[in-house]
mmCIF file of N, CA and C in Angstrom:
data_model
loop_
_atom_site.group_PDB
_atom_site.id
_atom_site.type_symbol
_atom_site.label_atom_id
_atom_site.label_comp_id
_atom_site.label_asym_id
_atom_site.label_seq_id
_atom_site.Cartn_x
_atom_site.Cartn_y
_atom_site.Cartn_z
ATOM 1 N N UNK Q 416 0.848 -1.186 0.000
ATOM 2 C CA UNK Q 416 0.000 0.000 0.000
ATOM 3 C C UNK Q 416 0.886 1.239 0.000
ATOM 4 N N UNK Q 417 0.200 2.216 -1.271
ATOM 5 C CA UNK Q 417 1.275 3.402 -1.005
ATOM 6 C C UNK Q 417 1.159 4.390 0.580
ATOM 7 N N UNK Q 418 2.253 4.772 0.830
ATOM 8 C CA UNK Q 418 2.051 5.553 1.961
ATOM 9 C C UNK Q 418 0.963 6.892 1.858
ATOM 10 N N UNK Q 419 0.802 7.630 0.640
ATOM 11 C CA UNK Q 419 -0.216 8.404 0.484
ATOM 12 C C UNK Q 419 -1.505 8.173 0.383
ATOM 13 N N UNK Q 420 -2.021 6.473 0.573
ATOM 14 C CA UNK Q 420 -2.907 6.140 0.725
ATOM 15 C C UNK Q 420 -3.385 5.519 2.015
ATOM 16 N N UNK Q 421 -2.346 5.602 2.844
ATOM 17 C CA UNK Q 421 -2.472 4.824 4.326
ATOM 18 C C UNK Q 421 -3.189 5.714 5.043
ATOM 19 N N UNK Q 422 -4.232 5.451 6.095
ATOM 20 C CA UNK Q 422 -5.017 5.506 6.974
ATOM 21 C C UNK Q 422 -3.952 5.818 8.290
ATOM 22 N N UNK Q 423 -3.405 6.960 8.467
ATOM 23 C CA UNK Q 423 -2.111 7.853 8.832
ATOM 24 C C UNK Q 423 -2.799 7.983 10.555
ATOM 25 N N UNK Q 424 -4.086 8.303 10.898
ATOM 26 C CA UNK Q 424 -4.419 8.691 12.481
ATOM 27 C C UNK Q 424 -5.361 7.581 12.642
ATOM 28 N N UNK Q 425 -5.174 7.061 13.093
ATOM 29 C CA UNK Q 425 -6.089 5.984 14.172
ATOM 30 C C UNK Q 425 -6.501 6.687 15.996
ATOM 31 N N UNK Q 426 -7.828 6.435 16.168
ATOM 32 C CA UNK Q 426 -8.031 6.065 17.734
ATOM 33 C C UNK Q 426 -7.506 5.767 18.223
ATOM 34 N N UNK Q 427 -7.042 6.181 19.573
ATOM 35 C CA UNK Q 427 -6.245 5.662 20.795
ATOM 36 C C UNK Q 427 -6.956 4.435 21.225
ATOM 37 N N UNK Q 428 -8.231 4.160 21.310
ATOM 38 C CA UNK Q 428 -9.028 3.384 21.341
ATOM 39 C C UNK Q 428 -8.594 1.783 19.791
ATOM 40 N N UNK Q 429 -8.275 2.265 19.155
ATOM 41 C CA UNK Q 429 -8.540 1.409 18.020
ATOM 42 C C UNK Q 429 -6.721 0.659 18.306
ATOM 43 N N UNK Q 430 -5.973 1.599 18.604
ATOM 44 C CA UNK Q 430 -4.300 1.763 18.921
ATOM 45 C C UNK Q 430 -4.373 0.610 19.742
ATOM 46 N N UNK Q 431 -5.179 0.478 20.855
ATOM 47 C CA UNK Q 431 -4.863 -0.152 22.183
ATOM 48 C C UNK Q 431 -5.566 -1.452 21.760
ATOM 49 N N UNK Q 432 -6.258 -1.703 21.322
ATOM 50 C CA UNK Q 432 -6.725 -2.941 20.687
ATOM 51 C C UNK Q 432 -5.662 -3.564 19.897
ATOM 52 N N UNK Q 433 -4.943 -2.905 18.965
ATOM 53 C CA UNK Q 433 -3.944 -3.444 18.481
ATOM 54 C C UNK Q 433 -2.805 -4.062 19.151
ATOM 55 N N UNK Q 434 -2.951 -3.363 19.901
ATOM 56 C CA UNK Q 434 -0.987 -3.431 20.928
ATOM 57 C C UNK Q 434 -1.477 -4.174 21.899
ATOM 58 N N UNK Q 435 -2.699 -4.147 22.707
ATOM 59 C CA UNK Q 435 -3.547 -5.002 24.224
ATOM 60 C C UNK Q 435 -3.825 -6.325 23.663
ATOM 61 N N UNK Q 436 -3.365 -7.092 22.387
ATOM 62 C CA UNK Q 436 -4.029 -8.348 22.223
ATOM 63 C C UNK Q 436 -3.009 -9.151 21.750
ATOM 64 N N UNK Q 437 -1.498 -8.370 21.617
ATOM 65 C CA UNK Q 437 -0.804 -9.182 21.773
ATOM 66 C C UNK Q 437 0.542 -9.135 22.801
ATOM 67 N N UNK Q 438 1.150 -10.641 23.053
ATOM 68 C CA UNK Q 438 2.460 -10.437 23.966
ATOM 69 C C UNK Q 438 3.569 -8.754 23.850
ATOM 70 N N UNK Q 439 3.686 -9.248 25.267
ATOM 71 C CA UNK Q 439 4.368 -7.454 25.491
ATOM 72 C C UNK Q 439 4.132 -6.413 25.148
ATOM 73 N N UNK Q 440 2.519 -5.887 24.648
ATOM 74 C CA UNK Q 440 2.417 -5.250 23.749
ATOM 75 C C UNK Q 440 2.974 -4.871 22.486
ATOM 76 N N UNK Q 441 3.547 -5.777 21.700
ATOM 77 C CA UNK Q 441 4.158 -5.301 20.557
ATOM 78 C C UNK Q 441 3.335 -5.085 19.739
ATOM 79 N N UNK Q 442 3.574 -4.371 18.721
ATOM 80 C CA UNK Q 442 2.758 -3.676 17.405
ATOM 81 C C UNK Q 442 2.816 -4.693 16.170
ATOM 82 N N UNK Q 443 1.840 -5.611 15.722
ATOM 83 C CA UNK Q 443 2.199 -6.215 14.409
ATOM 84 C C UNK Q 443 2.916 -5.618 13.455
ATOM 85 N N UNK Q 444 3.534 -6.481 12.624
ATOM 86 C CA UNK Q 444 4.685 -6.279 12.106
ATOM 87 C C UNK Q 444 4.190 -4.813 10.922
ATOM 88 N N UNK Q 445 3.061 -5.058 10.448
ATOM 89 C CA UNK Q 445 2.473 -3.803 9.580
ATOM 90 C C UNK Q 445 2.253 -2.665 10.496
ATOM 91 N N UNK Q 446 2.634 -2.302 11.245
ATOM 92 C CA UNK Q 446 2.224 -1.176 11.926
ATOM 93 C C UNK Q 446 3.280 -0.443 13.265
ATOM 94 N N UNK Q 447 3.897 0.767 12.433
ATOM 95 C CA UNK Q 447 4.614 1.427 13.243
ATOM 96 C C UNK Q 447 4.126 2.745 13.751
ATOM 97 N N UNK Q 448 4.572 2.801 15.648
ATOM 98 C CA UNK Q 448 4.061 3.698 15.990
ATOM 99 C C UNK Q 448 5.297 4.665 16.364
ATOM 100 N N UNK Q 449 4.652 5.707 16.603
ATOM 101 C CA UNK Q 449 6.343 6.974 15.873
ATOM 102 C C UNK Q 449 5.735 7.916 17.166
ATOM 103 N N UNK Q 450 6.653 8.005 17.941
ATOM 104 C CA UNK Q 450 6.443 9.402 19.176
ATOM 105 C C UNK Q 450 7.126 10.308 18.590
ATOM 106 N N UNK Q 451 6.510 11.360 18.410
ATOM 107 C CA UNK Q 451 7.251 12.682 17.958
ATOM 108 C C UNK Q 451 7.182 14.022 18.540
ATOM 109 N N UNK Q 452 7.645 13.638 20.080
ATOM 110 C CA UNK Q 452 7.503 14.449 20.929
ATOM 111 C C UNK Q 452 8.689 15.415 21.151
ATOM 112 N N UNK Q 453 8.105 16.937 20.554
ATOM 113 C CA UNK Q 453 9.679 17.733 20.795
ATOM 114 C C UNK Q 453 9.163 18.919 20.995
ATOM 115 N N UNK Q 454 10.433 19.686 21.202
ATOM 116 C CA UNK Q 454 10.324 20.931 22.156
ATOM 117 C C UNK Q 454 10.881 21.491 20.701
ATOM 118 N N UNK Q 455 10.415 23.350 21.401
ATOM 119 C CA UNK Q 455 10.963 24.042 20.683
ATOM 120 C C UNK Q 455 12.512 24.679 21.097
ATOM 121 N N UNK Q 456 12.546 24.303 22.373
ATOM 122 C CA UNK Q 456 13.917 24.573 22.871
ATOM 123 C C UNK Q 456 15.178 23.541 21.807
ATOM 124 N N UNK Q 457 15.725 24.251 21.178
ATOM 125 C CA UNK Q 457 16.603 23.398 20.728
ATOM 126 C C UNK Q 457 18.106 22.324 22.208
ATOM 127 N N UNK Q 458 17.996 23.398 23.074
ATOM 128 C CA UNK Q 458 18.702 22.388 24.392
ATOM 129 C C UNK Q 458 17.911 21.180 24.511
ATOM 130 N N UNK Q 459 16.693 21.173 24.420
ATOM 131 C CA UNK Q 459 16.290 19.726 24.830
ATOM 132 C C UNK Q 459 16.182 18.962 24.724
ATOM 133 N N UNK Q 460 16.831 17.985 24.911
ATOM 134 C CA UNK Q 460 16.585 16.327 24.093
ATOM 135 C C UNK Q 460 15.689 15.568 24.052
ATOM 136 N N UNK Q 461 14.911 15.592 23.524
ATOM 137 C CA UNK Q 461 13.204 15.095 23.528
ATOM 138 C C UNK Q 461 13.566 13.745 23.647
ATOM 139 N N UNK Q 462 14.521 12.955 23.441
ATOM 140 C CA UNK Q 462 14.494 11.196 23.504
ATOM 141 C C UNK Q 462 14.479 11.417 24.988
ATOM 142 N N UNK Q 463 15.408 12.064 25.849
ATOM 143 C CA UNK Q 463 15.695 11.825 27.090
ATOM 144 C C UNK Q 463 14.332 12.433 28.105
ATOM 145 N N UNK Q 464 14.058 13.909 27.480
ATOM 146 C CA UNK Q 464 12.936 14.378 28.200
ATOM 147 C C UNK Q 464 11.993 13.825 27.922
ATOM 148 N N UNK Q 465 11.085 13.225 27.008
ATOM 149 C CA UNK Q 465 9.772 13.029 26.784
ATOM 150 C C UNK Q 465 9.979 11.091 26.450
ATOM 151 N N UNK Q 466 10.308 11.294 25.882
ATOM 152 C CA UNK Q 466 10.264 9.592 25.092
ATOM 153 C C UNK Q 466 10.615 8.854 26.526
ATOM 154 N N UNK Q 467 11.390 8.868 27.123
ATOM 155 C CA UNK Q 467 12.574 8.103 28.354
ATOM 156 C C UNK Q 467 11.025 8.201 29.243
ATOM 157 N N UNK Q 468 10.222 8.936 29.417
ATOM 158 C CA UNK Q 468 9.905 9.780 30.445
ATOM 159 C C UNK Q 468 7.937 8.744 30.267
ATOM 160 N N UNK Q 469 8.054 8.733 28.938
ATOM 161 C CA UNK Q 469 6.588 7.852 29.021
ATOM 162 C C UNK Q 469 6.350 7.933 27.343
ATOM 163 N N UNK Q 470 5.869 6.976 26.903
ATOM 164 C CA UNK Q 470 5.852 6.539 25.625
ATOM 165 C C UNK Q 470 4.695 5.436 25.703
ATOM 166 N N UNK Q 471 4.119 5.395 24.468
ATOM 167 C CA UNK Q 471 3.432 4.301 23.823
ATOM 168 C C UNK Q 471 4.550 3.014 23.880
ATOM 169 N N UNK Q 472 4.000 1.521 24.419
ATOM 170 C CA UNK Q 472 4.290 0.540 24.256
ATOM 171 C C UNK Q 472 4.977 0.182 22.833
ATOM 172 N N UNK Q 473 5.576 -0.249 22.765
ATOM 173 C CA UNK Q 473 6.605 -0.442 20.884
ATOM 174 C C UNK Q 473 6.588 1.080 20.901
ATOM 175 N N UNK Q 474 6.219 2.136 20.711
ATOM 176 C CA UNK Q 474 6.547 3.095 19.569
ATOM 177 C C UNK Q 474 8.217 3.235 19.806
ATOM 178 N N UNK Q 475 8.382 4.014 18.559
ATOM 179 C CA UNK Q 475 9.474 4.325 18.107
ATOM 180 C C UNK Q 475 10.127 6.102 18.065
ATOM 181 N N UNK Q 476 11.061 6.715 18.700
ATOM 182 C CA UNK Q 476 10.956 7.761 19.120
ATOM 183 C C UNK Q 476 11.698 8.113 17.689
ATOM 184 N N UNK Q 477 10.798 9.615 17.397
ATOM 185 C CA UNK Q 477 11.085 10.229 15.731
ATOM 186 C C UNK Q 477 11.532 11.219 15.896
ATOM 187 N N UNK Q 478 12.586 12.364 16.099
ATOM 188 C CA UNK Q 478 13.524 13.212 16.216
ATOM 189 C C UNK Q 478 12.743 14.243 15.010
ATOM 190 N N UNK Q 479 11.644 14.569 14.790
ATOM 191 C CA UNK Q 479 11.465 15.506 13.871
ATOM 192 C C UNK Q 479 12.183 16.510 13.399
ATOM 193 N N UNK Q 480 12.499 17.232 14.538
ATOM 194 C CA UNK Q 480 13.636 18.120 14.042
ATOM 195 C C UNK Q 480 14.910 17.879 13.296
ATOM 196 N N UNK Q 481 15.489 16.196 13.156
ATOM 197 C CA UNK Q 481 16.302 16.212 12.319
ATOM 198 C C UNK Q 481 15.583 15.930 11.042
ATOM 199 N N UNK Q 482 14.454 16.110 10.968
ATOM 200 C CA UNK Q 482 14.339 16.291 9.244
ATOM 201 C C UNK Q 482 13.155 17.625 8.802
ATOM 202 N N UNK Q 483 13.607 18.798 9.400
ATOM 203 C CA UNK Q 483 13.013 19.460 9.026
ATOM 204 C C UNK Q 483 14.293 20.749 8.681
ATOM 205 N N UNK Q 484 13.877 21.832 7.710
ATOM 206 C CA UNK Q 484 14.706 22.881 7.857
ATOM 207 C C UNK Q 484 14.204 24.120 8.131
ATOM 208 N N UNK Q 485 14.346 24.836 9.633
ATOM 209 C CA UNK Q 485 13.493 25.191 10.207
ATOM 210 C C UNK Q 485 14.401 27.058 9.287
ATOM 211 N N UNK Q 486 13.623 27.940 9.930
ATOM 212 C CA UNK Q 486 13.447 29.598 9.291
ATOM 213 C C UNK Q 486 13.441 30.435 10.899
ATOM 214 N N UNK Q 487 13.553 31.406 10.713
ATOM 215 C CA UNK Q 487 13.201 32.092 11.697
ATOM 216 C C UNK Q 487 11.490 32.515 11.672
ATOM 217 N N UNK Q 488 10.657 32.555 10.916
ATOM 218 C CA UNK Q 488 9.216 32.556 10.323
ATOM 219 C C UNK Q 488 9.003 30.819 11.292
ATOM 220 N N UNK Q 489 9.557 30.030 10.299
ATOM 221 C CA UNK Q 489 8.831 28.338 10.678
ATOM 222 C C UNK Q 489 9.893 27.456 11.462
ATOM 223 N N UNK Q 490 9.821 27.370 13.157
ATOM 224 C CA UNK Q 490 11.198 27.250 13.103
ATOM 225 C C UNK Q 490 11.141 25.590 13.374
ATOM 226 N N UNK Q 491 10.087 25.392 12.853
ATOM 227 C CA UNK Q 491 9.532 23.294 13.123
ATOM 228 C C UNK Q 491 8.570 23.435 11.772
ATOM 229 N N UNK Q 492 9.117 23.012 10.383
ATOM 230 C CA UNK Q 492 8.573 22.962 9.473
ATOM 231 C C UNK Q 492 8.186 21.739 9.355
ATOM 232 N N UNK Q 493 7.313 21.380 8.336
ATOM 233 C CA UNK Q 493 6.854 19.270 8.121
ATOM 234 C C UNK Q 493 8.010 19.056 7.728
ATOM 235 N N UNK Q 494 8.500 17.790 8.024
ATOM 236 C CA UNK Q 494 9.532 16.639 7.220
ATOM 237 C C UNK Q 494 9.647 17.067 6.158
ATOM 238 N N UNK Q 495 10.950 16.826 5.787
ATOM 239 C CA UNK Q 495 11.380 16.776 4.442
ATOM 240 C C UNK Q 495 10.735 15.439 4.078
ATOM 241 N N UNK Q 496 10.199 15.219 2.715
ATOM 242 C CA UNK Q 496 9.959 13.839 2.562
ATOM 243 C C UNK Q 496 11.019 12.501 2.321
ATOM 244 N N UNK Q 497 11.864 13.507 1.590
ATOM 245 C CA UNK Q 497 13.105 12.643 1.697
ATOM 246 C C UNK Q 497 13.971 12.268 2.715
ATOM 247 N N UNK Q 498 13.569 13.075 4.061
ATOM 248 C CA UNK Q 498 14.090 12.385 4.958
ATOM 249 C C UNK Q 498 13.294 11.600 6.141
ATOM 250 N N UNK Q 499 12.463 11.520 5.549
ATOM 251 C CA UNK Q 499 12.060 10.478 6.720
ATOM 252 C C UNK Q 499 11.817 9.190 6.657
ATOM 253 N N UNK Q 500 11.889 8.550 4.686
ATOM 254 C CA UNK Q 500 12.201 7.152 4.690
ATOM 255 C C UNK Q 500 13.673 6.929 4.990
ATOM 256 N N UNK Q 501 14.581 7.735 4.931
ATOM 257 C CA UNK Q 501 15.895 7.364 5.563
ATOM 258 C C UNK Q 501 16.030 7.416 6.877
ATOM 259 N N UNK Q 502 14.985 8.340 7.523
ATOM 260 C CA UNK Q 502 15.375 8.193 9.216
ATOM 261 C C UNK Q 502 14.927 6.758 9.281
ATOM 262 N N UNK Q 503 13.850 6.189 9.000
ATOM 263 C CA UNK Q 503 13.232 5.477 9.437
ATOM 264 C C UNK Q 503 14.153 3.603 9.066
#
């Protein structure tokens, strides 16, 4: 399935059904969950402050800011697209 056709926000409700029905909560193999929890403080290390700190079961912590190129106007623009099948 192309990614521009994927069903991108799910329910927290629909989430927990997925991850609550199997061992350790892991996420079937089709389905990655991405924390993309960040500050605008560039000092802060969002893996250590937020991700370390409480996270979704499996997810996977996504550093947005390394794929964006921020402006003084936008200083957290969307992903580059090209970089986020390489972060990933």
């Amino acid at each position: 399935m192309c990614a521009a056709r994927a069903l991108t926000v799910v329910s927290t409700n629909w989430l927990k059904g997925q991850l609550g029905s199997r061992p350790l909560k892991r996420a079937p193999r089709d389905l990655r969950v991405l924390d993309v929890s960040f500050s605008f403080d560039s000092q802060v290390d969002t893996y250590k402050e937020a991700y370390m700190s409480g996270h979704i079961p499996s997810s996977v912590h996504f550093d947005i800011l390394k794929c964006v190129t921020s402006t003084p106007e936008i200083p957290c623009n969307l992903p580059d697209s090209n970089c986020f099948p390489d972060y990933m």
